[in-house]
C-alpha cells in the first residue's frame, strides 16, 4: 500500500494514466467514427432572395458561406445514404462551395449620382437586352444601344462591370455566359466618363 | 521461363484419362478467358484440373479473405495477372470502420516469392500503403499494369515509387481512391527514357503536376491510348497534350474553365478535331457552355461520354449529344433535368448504359434533379438500354412498369429514390409493383438495387421471378423476416446480398444457412440481428466467416453490422481491435502494436489442459495463451490456474483483466511479481512487461475503459511495452457449456 502511494506521488499519474480518452480530456471522447452525412444545404434562390430583399446582408452571407455549418434539416441525415462514393461527394461539395462563393449571382448595382445601390440576381436574365432593360427600369434612365465599336451610343450612361480580376469592363463585349461567370458588380457610369468610353 | 518438364510430370497424377499430351490440353484451355468457364473446366477431371491450373494466367479473387495467397500460388503456378477485391461494397459509403482490413501487403509478399514475373495487379477496395507500392515497384521487374479503384491508405509518394522503378509500366490507373495527395511531383519520376506507357489515369488527383514533365512523357510514349488528366490541367495545357497525342482513344480533360484567347480557342478546337479515334470522353470539370463546342469535333466516334462531374443544363447536354450519334454509354448529373433526359431519348438510339448522378444529394428542400418523366423519356428513345443507375426524388409504379416494357433487356437496374422509404408519389402506395414489374419483365436481370417504400411483397416478387439475379442491394425496405427469406430461398444465382436498415432479424439471417456457402458475401447493417444469431450462424457453418462490427455505444446484444462470407482459410487474424485500445496507442505510444484476436469459435476446452498440452510452463507464448483464452470466459479460478503457468495477473478491474507473461516481466530492484485475487486491491507493477494481455469481462463497457476501480495501469511502468493483446469484447461473451 505504502509503496503504491509513494509510487503515485512520484509519477505524474494523471498524465501517464492509460485511459480511454485522449490526453487532456477527462471524459472518454467519443471518437468520430464514420463521418455522418452533413447537411449541404445551399440556400435556394427563393429563400436567399427573400432574405436579401429584406436587406439583411448578414443573413445572406451566412447563407452563402455557412453551408457546412448550417443546421441540419428536420429530417435526419442518414450515414452512407444516398449511396454515393466519398470521392464523388467531395467533388460535388467542392463544386457547390465554388458556385455559391463564386461570382455572378446577386450583384450590387451602383449608378453614378444615385444615393444608394441596388442588388439584382443575374441568373434571372438570359441575355444582355433583358438585363439592360431591367436596369433602365430600375433606375429610370436610358442606356442606349450597344455597338462593338462605339460602346453605348445615344445616352449619357454606360453599363460597366467589375470582373474577377478587378478590372472594369464594358457590359456586352463577352458572351453572356462568360459575363455571368465573371461579373462581380455592376456600375452604370454617367456623364463625361461614360462618353469617354466611346472615343 | 518455362516450367521444368520433370517437375510437371511429378505434379500430375500418374493415372491419365486424356489422350492428349499435357501441352496440347493446356494450349486448348489457355484459350479460355472467362474465369467462370475456367472454374467449370477445372472440375471435369484431374487432368483438366491440372492443365487448367498450369495454363491460368489471370486469377480473379472477389473477396481477398476467402482464400490465402499461399493457396492461390499453390494452385496456379504461372499467374501473370491478379485482380483482387477487398472490403465490402458498403465501405464506399463509410459504413465499414477504418482499418477494417484488406491489406494488400501479405499478398505482395507471397507474390514476390511465387510470381516474380507478375505483370498486372488490379485492386478494388483494398488497403494499400506506400510501402506496399514501393515493394511492388521494386520486386516485380516485369510489372506492367497497376489499377487502383476505391483503395485507400497510400499517398502520391507511393505513386512516385511506381513511376521511378517500373521500367516496363504500360498502365497506371488511379481511380476514386482515398489517396493522400501530397504533391504532383510523382509524375516527374518517370525516367526520361521511359516510353512504354499506354494508359495513364490520374484524374483522381488534385495537386499540380509538373506540366512540362507530363508533356514530355506524353510525347515520348507513342503508344499512349488513354489519358485521363486531373483538374489541375488547364485548357491551355490540354491543347499542348492533344497535339502530342492525337492517337488517343480515351481522353479525360482537365478543368474546362479558364478563359482562352480567341487564338487559343482556335488552336484547341483544331487539336480536338485531330482526335479521330476518340471513343471515350470524361473529366470536363467546371465545364462551361462557351467551351463545350470545342469538344464537338472529337465526338463523332464517341461511345462513352462521362459528364458526371460537369454541371450542365439541358440545352447544353442536348447540343453535345447531337454530336455523338454512336453513343452507347452516358453518365450525367441530374442538373440536366428531365428535359436533358428527353434529349437523351431523342438523340441516342444506340444507348445501352445510362447513369444519372445527383448534383445535390443532401439538399431536400429545393426541387430539382430528375423525376420519373426523364427516365420514361429515355426508355422510349433508347430501346437497347440494359444498364441504368438512376438517382431521383420521385418515382411511380406506373412509370417503372412502362420503362421496363420499353426496355425489357435490363441486366442492371439500380434505382435510388433518395428519400428513404418514399412511396409512389402519385398513388401513395408502396413501390412493390414497380420492382415486381422489373423482375417479371427483365428476365436477364443480374443486378438490382431497390429503394422507396417497399413491403415484403417486393421480395416475394424477387424470389419468384429473379432467377438470374446475382447482386441485390436493399435499403430501408421490407416488413418482416419473410422478406429476406424470400430472397434467400428464391434466387438461385444470388452471390452478393447487401442489406441495410431493414427489419430482418435472426430468423431471416438463419434461414439462409444453406445458401451462404454458395454466395460470395452477405452484408446486413442496422437490421434486427443479434449477437446470438451471429454466434449460431458461426457455430452451424464453420466454413463461413461471420464478422460483426459494433458501433460505439450500442447495446451489447445487437449485431450492428454483420458481414458473412465463405472462406477456405477460416477466420482472419487481422481484424481491427477494440476502438478503445486503439486510442491508447494513439495517445503517443505509437510503437505499441495492438493485436486483435481471432473470431471466436466456442469450444469446451479446459484452459489449463490446453496450456499444458501445448507448451511446458515457462515456454508460454502469448499466441498460445490467446488461442486458449478466447474459448471460454475468464474467472478467478482460471486466473489462478494461469498464475500457476507463468501468467501473472497484473491488475484486475471491474471490467478487464490485465495479464502479463511471466517471462516478460523483469524484476526490478524494488518490486516483485504479484498475483492478485479476483477483484483484489491495488497492484503496482513496478516491472516493465513487454507484452500485456487484456481480457475484458462480460461487464466490459468501452466507456469505462481501464480507468475504473481503485487501480489503473500506471503508464510509466510500461515504458518497455511493445505488444498489447486484446480479446475483442464481443467475442469474449460466450457461455460455458
Coordinates of C-alpha atoms in Angstrom, one line a residue, chain B residues 126-639:
Chain B
X126 CA -8.0 -2.8 -50.7
X127 CA -5.9 -1.1 -48.2
X128 CA -2.7 -0.1 -49.9
X129 CA 0.2 1.6 -48.3
X130 CA 3.1 3.5 -49.8
X131 CA 5.4 0.8 -48.5
X132 CA 3.4 -1.8 -50.4
X133 CA 3.6 0.3 -53.6
X134 CA 7.3 0.6 -53.2
X135 CA 7.6 -3.1 -52.5
X136 CA 5.6 -3.8 -55.7
X137 CA 7.7 -1.4 -57.7
X138 CA 11.0 -3.0 -56.6
X139 CA 10.2 -6.7 -56.6
X140 CA 8.5 -7.3 -59.9
X141 CA 10.8 -6.4 -62.8
X142 CA 8.2 -7.2 -65.4
X143 CA 5.4 -5.3 -63.8
X144 CA 3.2 -3.6 -66.4
X145 CA -0.3 -2.8 -65.2
X146 CA -1.4 -1.2 -62.0
X147 CA -5.1 -0.3 -61.4
X148 CA -6.3 1.0 -58.1
X149 CA -10.0 1.6 -57.7
X150 CA -11.6 2.7 -54.4
X151 CA -8.5 1.8 -52.5
X152 CA -7.0 3.8 -49.6
X153 CA -4.0 4.2 -47.4
X154 CA -1.5 5.4 -49.8
X155 CA -0.2 8.8 -50.9
X156 CA 1.4 10.2 -54.0
X157 CA 4.8 9.0 -52.6
X158 CA 3.7 5.5 -53.4
X159 CA 2.9 6.6 -57.0
X160 CA 6.4 8.1 -57.2
X161 CA 7.9 4.8 -56.3
X162 CA 5.9 3.1 -59.1
X163 CA 6.9 5.7 -61.6
X164 CA 10.6 5.5 -60.6
X165 CA 11.1 1.8 -60.6
X166 CA 8.6 0.2 -63.0
X167 CA 10.6 0.3 -66.2
X168 CA 8.0 -1.7 -68.2
X169 CA 4.9 0.0 -67.0
X170 CA 2.1 0.2 -69.5
X171 CA -0.9 1.2 -67.4
X172 CA -1.2 3.4 -64.4
X173 CA -4.9 3.8 -63.5
X174 CA -5.7 5.6 -60.2
X175 CA -9.4 6.0 -59.8
X176 CA -11.6 7.3 -57.0
X177 CA -9.2 6.4 -54.2
X178 CA -8.7 7.7 -50.7
X179 CA -5.3 9.0 -51.6
X180 CA -3.2 11.4 -49.6
X181 CA -2.5 13.8 -52.4
X182 CA 0.7 15.4 -51.2
X183 CA 2.2 16.7 -54.3
X184 CA 2.3 16.2 -58.0
X185 CA 6.0 15.5 -58.2
X186 CA 5.4 11.8 -58.7
X187 CA 4.8 12.4 -62.3
X188 CA 8.2 13.7 -62.8
X189 CA 9.6 10.5 -61.5
X190 CA 9.1 8.7 -64.8
X191 CA 12.6 8.4 -66.2
X192 CA 13.4 10.3 -69.4
X193 CA 14.0 7.1 -71.3
X194 CA 10.6 5.6 -70.3
X195 CA 8.3 5.2 -73.2
X196 CA 6.0 2.2 -72.7
X197 CA 3.0 3.9 -71.1
X198 CA -0.3 3.2 -72.8
X199 CA -2.8 4.1 -70.1
X200 CA -2.4 7.0 -67.7
X201 CA -5.3 7.9 -65.5
X202 CA -4.6 10.4 -62.7
X203 CA -8.0 12.1 -62.8
X204 CA -8.4 11.4 -59.1
X205 CA -5.6 13.8 -58.0
X206 CA -5.8 17.5 -57.4
X207 CA -2.3 18.7 -56.8
X208 CA -0.4 20.2 -59.7
X209 CA 1.9 18.1 -61.7
X210 CA 4.9 19.5 -63.5
X211 CA 3.3 20.1 -66.8
X212 CA 6.5 20.1 -68.8
X213 CA 7.3 16.6 -67.4
X214 CA 3.8 15.5 -68.4
X215 CA 4.1 16.9 -71.9
X216 CA 7.4 15.2 -72.4
X217 CA 6.0 12.0 -71.1
X218 CA 3.0 12.1 -73.4
X219 CA 5.2 12.9 -76.4
X220 CA 7.6 10.1 -75.9
X221 CA 5.0 7.5 -75.2
X222 CA 3.9 6.8 -78.7
X223 CA 1.6 4.0 -77.7
X224 CA -0.4 6.1 -75.2
X225 CA -4.1 5.3 -75.8
X226 CA -5.7 6.5 -72.6
X227 CA -5.0 9.8 -70.9
X228 CA -7.2 11.0 -68.1
X229 CA -5.9 14.2 -66.7
X230 CA -6.7 15.8 -63.4
X231 CA -8.4 19.1 -62.6
X232 CA -5.1 20.9 -62.4
X233 CA -4.6 20.6 -66.2
X234 CA -5.9 23.7 -67.8
X235 CA -7.3 24.1 -71.3
X236 CA -4.0 25.5 -72.5
X237 CA -2.2 22.5 -71.2
X238 CA -4.7 20.2 -72.7
X239 CA -4.1 21.7 -76.1
X240 CA -0.4 21.0 -75.9
X241 CA -1.1 17.4 -74.8
X242 CA -3.5 16.7 -77.6
X243 CA -1.1 17.9 -80.1
X244 CA 1.4 15.3 -78.8
X245 CA -1.1 12.5 -78.7
X246 CA -3.7 12.6 -81.5
X247 CA -3.9 8.9 -81.3
X248 CA -5.8 8.9 -78.0
X249 CA -8.8 6.6 -77.7
X250 CA -9.9 7.8 -74.3
X251 CA -9.5 11.3 -73.0
X252 CA -10.2 12.8 -69.7
X253 CA -9.9 16.5 -69.9
X254 CA -8.8 18.7 -67.0
X255 CA -10.7 21.7 -66.0
X256 CA -12.7 23.4 -68.7
X257 CA -12.8 26.7 -67.0
X258 CA -10.0 29.2 -67.5
X259 CA -10.5 31.7 -70.2
X260 CA -8.9 31.4 -73.5
X261 CA -8.0 34.0 -76.1
X262 CA -9.5 33.6 -79.5
X263 CA -6.3 32.3 -80.8
X264 CA -6.0 29.7 -78.1
X265 CA -9.6 28.7 -78.7
X266 CA -8.9 28.1 -82.3
X267 CA -5.8 26.1 -81.5
X268 CA -7.7 23.9 -79.1
X269 CA -10.5 23.4 -81.5
X270 CA -8.0 22.2 -84.0
X271 CA -6.4 19.9 -81.6
X272 CA -9.8 18.3 -80.8
X273 CA -10.5 17.8 -84.4
X274 CA -7.4 15.8 -84.7
X275 CA -8.7 13.2 -82.3
X276 CA -10.1 10.9 -84.9
X277 CA -10.2 7.8 -82.8
X278 CA -11.7 9.1 -79.6
X279 CA -14.2 6.7 -78.1
X280 CA -14.3 7.9 -74.5
X281 CA -14.5 11.4 -73.2
X282 CA -14.6 12.3 -69.5
X283 CA -13.3 14.8 -66.9
X284 CA -14.9 18.1 -68.0
X285 CA -14.8 19.6 -64.6
X286 CA -16.3 23.0 -64.4
X287 CA -17.5 22.6 -68.0
X288 CA -18.9 25.9 -69.0
X289 CA -21.1 26.4 -72.0
X290 CA -18.7 28.6 -74.1
X291 CA -16.2 25.8 -74.2
X292 CA -18.4 22.8 -74.9
X293 CA -18.4 23.4 -78.6
X294 CA -14.7 22.8 -78.5
X295 CA -15.4 19.1 -77.9
X296 CA -17.8 18.7 -80.8
X297 CA -15.2 17.7 -83.5
X298 CA -13.9 14.9 -81.3
X299 CA -17.4 13.5 -80.7
X300 CA -18.2 11.7 -83.9
X301 CA -16.9 8.3 -82.8
X302 CA -17.7 8.6 -79.1
X303 CA -19.2 5.6 -77.5
X304 CA -18.8 6.6 -73.8
X305 CA -19.4 10.1 -72.5
X306 CA -18.8 10.7 -68.9
X307 CA -20.3 14.1 -67.9
X308 CA -20.8 13.1 -64.2
X309 CA -18.6 16.0 -63.0
X310 CA -20.0 18.6 -65.4
X311 CA -22.8 20.7 -64.2
X312 CA -24.6 21.0 -67.4
X313 CA -28.1 22.4 -68.2
X314 CA -30.5 20.6 -70.5
X315 CA -29.8 22.6 -73.6
X316 CA -26.0 22.2 -73.2
X317 CA -26.4 18.5 -73.0
X318 CA -28.6 18.4 -76.0
X319 CA -26.1 20.3 -78.1
X320 CA -23.4 17.9 -77.1
X321 CA -25.5 14.8 -77.7
X322 CA -26.3 15.9 -81.2
X323 CA -22.7 15.5 -82.0
X324 CA -22.5 11.9 -80.7
X325 CA -24.5 9.6 -82.9
X326 CA -22.8 6.4 -81.7
X327 CA -23.1 6.9 -78.0
X328 CA -23.5 3.7 -76.0
X329 CA -22.8 4.8 -72.5
X330 CA -23.7 8.1 -70.9
X331 CA -23.1 9.3 -67.4
X332 CA -24.6 12.7 -66.4
X333 CA -25.5 14.8 -63.4
X334 CA -29.2 15.4 -62.7
X335 CA -28.6 19.1 -63.4
X336 CA -29.7 18.3 -66.9
X337 CA -33.2 17.6 -65.6
X338 CA -35.9 15.7 -67.3
X339 CA -35.6 17.9 -70.3
X340 CA -32.0 16.9 -70.7
X341 CA -33.0 13.3 -70.5
X342 CA -35.7 13.8 -73.2
X343 CA -32.8 15.0 -75.3
X344 CA -31.0 11.7 -74.5
X345 CA -34.0 9.8 -75.6
X346 CA -34.2 11.7 -78.9
X347 CA -30.5 11.7 -79.7
X348 CA -29.1 8.4 -78.5
X349 CA -30.8 5.5 -80.1
X350 CA -27.9 3.2 -79.5
X351 CA -27.6 3.9 -75.8
X352 CA -27.0 0.9 -73.7
X353 CA -26.0 2.3 -70.3
X354 CA -27.2 5.4 -68.5
X355 CA -26.1 6.7 -65.1
X356 CA -27.7 9.8 -63.6
X357 CA -25.9 11.1 -60.5
X358 CA -27.4 13.6 -58.1
X359 CA -25.7 17.0 -58.1
X360 CA -27.2 17.9 -54.7
X361 CA -27.9 14.7 -52.9
X362 CA -28.3 16.1 -49.5
X363 CA -30.5 19.1 -50.1
X364 CA -34.1 18.1 -49.9
X365 CA -35.8 21.4 -49.9
X366 CA -35.0 22.5 -53.3
X367 CA -36.9 20.8 -56.0
X368 CA -34.6 19.9 -58.8
X369 CA -33.0 16.9 -60.4
X370 CA -34.8 14.3 -62.4
X371 CA -38.1 12.5 -62.0
X372 CA -39.9 9.6 -63.5
X373 CA -40.6 11.7 -66.5
X374 CA -36.9 11.8 -67.5
X375 CA -36.5 8.1 -67.1
X376 CA -39.6 7.4 -69.2
X377 CA -38.3 9.7 -71.9
X378 CA -35.1 7.8 -72.1
X379 CA -36.9 4.4 -72.2
X380 CA -39.0 5.5 -75.2
X381 CA -36.0 6.6 -77.2
X382 CA -33.3 4.1 -76.1
X383 CA -34.7 0.6 -76.5
X384 CA -31.4 -1.0 -76.2
X385 CA -30.9 0.2 -72.7
X386 CA -29.7 -2.5 -70.4
X387 CA -27.7 -0.8 -67.6
X388 CA -29.2 2.0 -65.6
X389 CA -28.2 3.8 -62.4
X390 CA -30.8 6.4 -61.6
X391 CA -30.9 8.8 -58.6
X392 CA -34.2 10.6 -58.3
X393 CA -36.5 12.2 -55.8
X394 CA -39.8 10.8 -57.0
X395 CA -41.0 7.8 -58.9
X396 CA -44.2 5.9 -59.6
X397 CA -45.1 2.3 -60.1
X398 CA -46.7 3.0 -63.4
X399 CA -43.6 4.7 -64.8
X400 CA -41.3 1.9 -63.9
X401 CA -43.7 -0.6 -65.4
X402 CA -43.7 1.3 -68.7
X403 CA -40.0 1.7 -68.6
X404 CA -39.3 -2.0 -68.4
X405 CA -41.9 -2.7 -71.0
X406 CA -40.0 -0.4 -73.3
X407 CA -36.6 -1.8 -72.3
X408 CA -37.0 -5.5 -71.3
X409 CA -33.4 -6.3 -71.6
X410 CA -32.2 -4.8 -68.4
X411 CA -29.3 -6.6 -66.9
X412 CA -28.5 -4.0 -64.2
X413 CA -31.3 -2.0 -62.7
X414 CA -30.2 0.3 -59.9
X415 CA -32.9 2.8 -58.9
X416 CA -32.3 5.1 -56.0
X417 CA -35.2 7.1 -54.7
X418 CA -33.2 9.4 -52.5
X419 CA -35.7 9.8 -49.7
X420 CA -35.7 6.6 -47.7
X421 CA -38.9 4.7 -47.7
X422 CA -40.7 7.0 -50.0
X423 CA -43.9 5.7 -51.7
X424 CA -45.2 6.2 -55.2
X425 CA -45.8 10.0 -55.1
X426 CA -49.0 9.9 -57.1
X427 CA -50.8 7.0 -55.5
X428 CA -49.0 6.9 -52.2
X429 CA -48.7 3.2 -52.4
X430 CA -45.5 1.2 -51.8
X431 CA -43.2 0.7 -54.8
X432 CA -43.7 -3.0 -54.7
X433 CA -45.4 -3.2 -58.1
X434 CA -42.5 -1.2 -59.7
X435 CA -39.9 -3.8 -58.8
X436 CA -42.4 -6.6 -59.4
X437 CA -42.6 -5.4 -63.0
X438 CA -38.9 -5.2 -63.2
X439 CA -38.2 -8.7 -62.2
X440 CA -41.1 -10.1 -64.1
X441 CA -40.3 -8.4 -67.4
X442 CA -36.5 -8.4 -67.3
X443 CA -35.6 -12.0 -67.2
X444 CA -31.9 -11.3 -67.8
X445 CA -31.6 -9.2 -64.7
X446 CA -28.3 -9.8 -62.9
X447 CA -28.1 -6.8 -60.6
X448 CA -30.9 -5.0 -58.8
X449 CA -30.9 -2.1 -56.3
X450 CA -34.2 -1.3 -54.8
X451 CA -35.4 1.8 -52.9
X452 CA -38.6 3.6 -51.9
X453 CA -41.3 2.3 -49.6
X454 CA -41.3 -1.5 -50.0
X455 CA -43.1 -4.3 -48.2
X456 CA -42.4 -8.0 -48.2
X457 CA -44.3 -8.2 -51.4
X458 CA -41.3 -6.8 -53.3
X459 CA -39.2 -9.6 -52.1
X460 CA -41.8 -12.2 -52.8
X461 CA -41.7 -11.0 -56.4
X462 CA -37.9 -11.0 -56.4
X463 CA -37.8 -14.5 -55.1
X464 CA -40.4 -15.7 -57.6
X465 CA -39.1 -14.1 -60.7
X466 CA -35.5 -13.0 -60.5
X467 CA -33.9 -16.2 -61.5
X468 CA -30.7 -14.8 -62.9
X469 CA -30.2 -12.3 -60.2
X470 CA -26.6 -12.2 -58.8
X471 CA -26.3 -9.0 -56.9
X472 CA -29.1 -7.4 -54.8
X473 CA -28.9 -4.2 -52.7
X474 CA -31.7 -3.4 -50.3
X475 CA -32.1 -0.4 -48.1
X476 CA -34.9 0.8 -45.8
X477 CA -37.3 -1.9 -47.1
X478 CA -39.3 -4.9 -46.1
X479 CA -41.8 -5.5 -43.3
X480 CA -40.7 -8.8 -41.7
X481 CA -38.2 -11.7 -41.8
X482 CA -40.3 -13.1 -44.6
X483 CA -38.8 -10.6 -47.0
X484 CA -35.3 -11.7 -46.6
X485 CA -36.4 -15.4 -46.6
X486 CA -38.0 -14.9 -50.0
X487 CA -34.7 -13.5 -51.4
X488 CA -32.7 -16.3 -50.0
X489 CA -35.0 -19.1 -51.0
X490 CA -35.9 -17.8 -54.4
X491 CA -32.8 -16.5 -56.2
X492 CA -30.7 -19.5 -57.2
X493 CA -27.9 -17.4 -58.6
X494 CA -27.6 -14.9 -55.8
X495 CA -24.0 -14.2 -55.0
X496 CA -23.9 -10.8 -53.2
X497 CA -26.7 -9.6 -50.9
X498 CA -26.3 -6.3 -49.2
X499 CA -29.0 -5.1 -46.7
X500 CA -29.2 -2.0 -44.6
X501 CA -31.8 -0.6 -42.3
X502 CA -34.4 -3.3 -42.8
X503 CA -36.5 -5.1 -40.2
X504 CA -34.9 -8.5 -40.8
X505 CA -33.8 -10.4 -37.7
X506 CA -32.2 -13.7 -36.7
X507 CA -34.9 -15.9 -38.2
X508 CA -34.2 -14.2 -41.6
X509 CA -30.4 -14.5 -41.1
X510 CA -30.6 -18.1 -40.2
X511 CA -33.0 -19.1 -43.0
X512 CA -30.0 -18.7 -45.3
X513 CA -27.8 -21.2 -43.6
X514 CA -27.7 -23.4 -46.6
X515 CA -27.3 -20.5 -49.0
X516 CA -24.4 -18.5 -47.8
X517 CA -21.8 -21.0 -48.9
X518 CA -22.9 -20.6 -52.5
X519 CA -22.6 -16.8 -52.2
X520 CA -19.7 -14.6 -52.1
X521 CA -20.9 -12.5 -49.2
X522 CA -23.8 -11.1 -47.2
X523 CA -23.9 -7.7 -45.6
X524 CA -26.5 -6.7 -43.0
X525 CA -26.3 -3.5 -41.1
X526 CA -28.8 -1.7 -38.9
X527 CA -31.2 -4.6 -39.0
X528 CA -32.5 -6.6 -36.1
X529 CA -29.9 -9.3 -35.9
X530 CA -28.4 -10.0 -32.5
X531 CA -25.1 -11.4 -31.4
X532 CA -26.7 -14.7 -30.5
X533 CA -28.0 -15.0 -34.0
X534 CA -24.5 -14.4 -35.3
X535 CA -23.0 -16.9 -33.0
X536 CA -25.5 -19.5 -34.0
X537 CA -24.7 -18.9 -37.6
X538 CA -20.9 -19.2 -36.9
X539 CA -21.4 -22.4 -35.0
X540 CA -23.6 -24.1 -37.6
X541 CA -21.5 -23.1 -40.6
X542 CA -17.8 -23.4 -39.8
X543 CA -16.8 -22.6 -43.3
X544 CA -18.3 -19.2 -43.1
X545 CA -16.6 -16.2 -41.5
X546 CA -19.1 -14.2 -39.5
X547 CA -17.8 -10.8 -38.7
X548 CA -19.6 -8.3 -36.5
X549 CA -18.7 -4.6 -36.4
X550 CA -20.1 -2.8 -33.4
X551 CA -21.0 0.8 -33.3
X552 CA -20.0 2.9 -30.3
X553 CA -22.5 3.0 -27.6
X554 CA -24.7 0.3 -28.9
X555 CA -26.3 -2.4 -26.9
X556 CA -24.1 -5.4 -26.1
X557 CA -26.5 -7.8 -27.8
X558 CA -27.1 -6.0 -31.0
X559 CA -25.1 -7.0 -34.0
X560 CA -24.9 -3.6 -35.7
X561 CA -23.1 -4.6 -38.8
X562 CA -22.7 -8.2 -39.9
X563 CA -20.5 -9.4 -42.8
X564 CA -20.7 -13.0 -43.7
X565 CA -18.6 -14.7 -46.3
X566 CA -17.3 -18.0 -47.3
X567 CA -13.7 -18.8 -46.9
X568 CA -11.4 -21.7 -47.3
X569 CA -8.9 -20.3 -44.8
X570 CA -11.0 -19.8 -41.8
X571 CA -11.2 -16.7 -39.6
X572 CA -8.8 -14.0 -40.4
X573 CA -6.2 -12.8 -38.0
X574 CA -6.1 -9.1 -38.8
X575 CA -9.5 -7.9 -37.7
X576 CA -9.3 -4.5 -36.1
X577 CA -9.1 -4.2 -32.4
X578 CA -11.4 -2.6 -30.0
X579 CA -11.6 1.1 -30.5
X580 CA -10.6 2.0 -27.0
X581 CA -7.3 0.2 -27.1
X582 CA -6.6 1.8 -30.4
X583 CA -7.0 5.1 -28.8
X584 CA -4.5 4.2 -26.1
X585 CA -2.0 3.6 -28.8
X586 CA -2.8 6.9 -30.4
X587 CA -2.0 8.6 -27.1
X588 CA 1.6 8.7 -28.0
X589 CA 2.8 5.3 -27.6
X590 CA 2.9 4.6 -31.3
X591 CA 5.3 1.8 -31.2
X592 CA 2.9 -0.4 -29.3
X593 CA 1.3 -2.9 -31.5
X594 CA -2.2 -3.9 -30.8
X595 CA -3.0 -7.4 -31.7
X596 CA -6.6 -8.4 -32.2
X597 CA -7.8 -11.8 -31.7
X598 CA -9.4 -14.3 -34.0
X599 CA -13.0 -14.9 -34.5
X600 CA -14.4 -16.8 -31.6
X601 CA -15.3 -20.4 -32.1
X602 CA -16.8 -21.7 -28.9
X603 CA -15.4 -25.0 -27.7
X604 CA -15.4 -26.8 -24.5
X605 CA -11.7 -26.9 -23.9
X606 CA -10.3 -26.7 -20.5
X607 CA -7.8 -23.9 -20.2
X608 CA -5.0 -25.4 -18.2
X609 CA -5.0 -28.6 -20.1
X610 CA -4.6 -26.8 -23.3
X611 CA -1.7 -24.9 -21.9
X612 CA -0.1 -27.9 -20.6
X613 CA -0.6 -29.7 -23.9
X614 CA 0.9 -27.1 -26.0
X615 CA 3.8 -25.8 -24.0
X616 CA 5.7 -26.6 -21.0
X617 CA 5.3 -23.9 -18.4
X618 CA 7.9 -21.4 -18.8
X619 CA 7.6 -21.5 -22.5
X620 CA 4.3 -19.9 -22.8
X621 CA 3.9 -17.6 -25.7
X622 CA 1.3 -15.0 -26.0
X623 CA -0.3 -16.5 -29.0
X624 CA -0.8 -19.9 -27.3
X625 CA -2.3 -18.1 -24.4
X626 CA -4.5 -16.2 -26.7
X627 CA -5.8 -19.2 -28.5
X628 CA -6.8 -20.9 -25.3
X629 CA -8.2 -18.0 -23.5
X630 CA -10.7 -17.0 -26.1
X631 CA -12.6 -20.2 -25.9
X632 CA -14.3 -19.6 -22.6
X633 CA -15.0 -16.8 -20.1
X634 CA -12.4 -15.8 -17.6
X635 CA -13.0 -16.4 -14.0
X636 CA -11.0 -16.1 -10.8
X637 CA -10.2 -19.7 -10.7
X638 CA -8.8 -19.5 -14.1
X639 CA -6.7 -16.6 -13.2

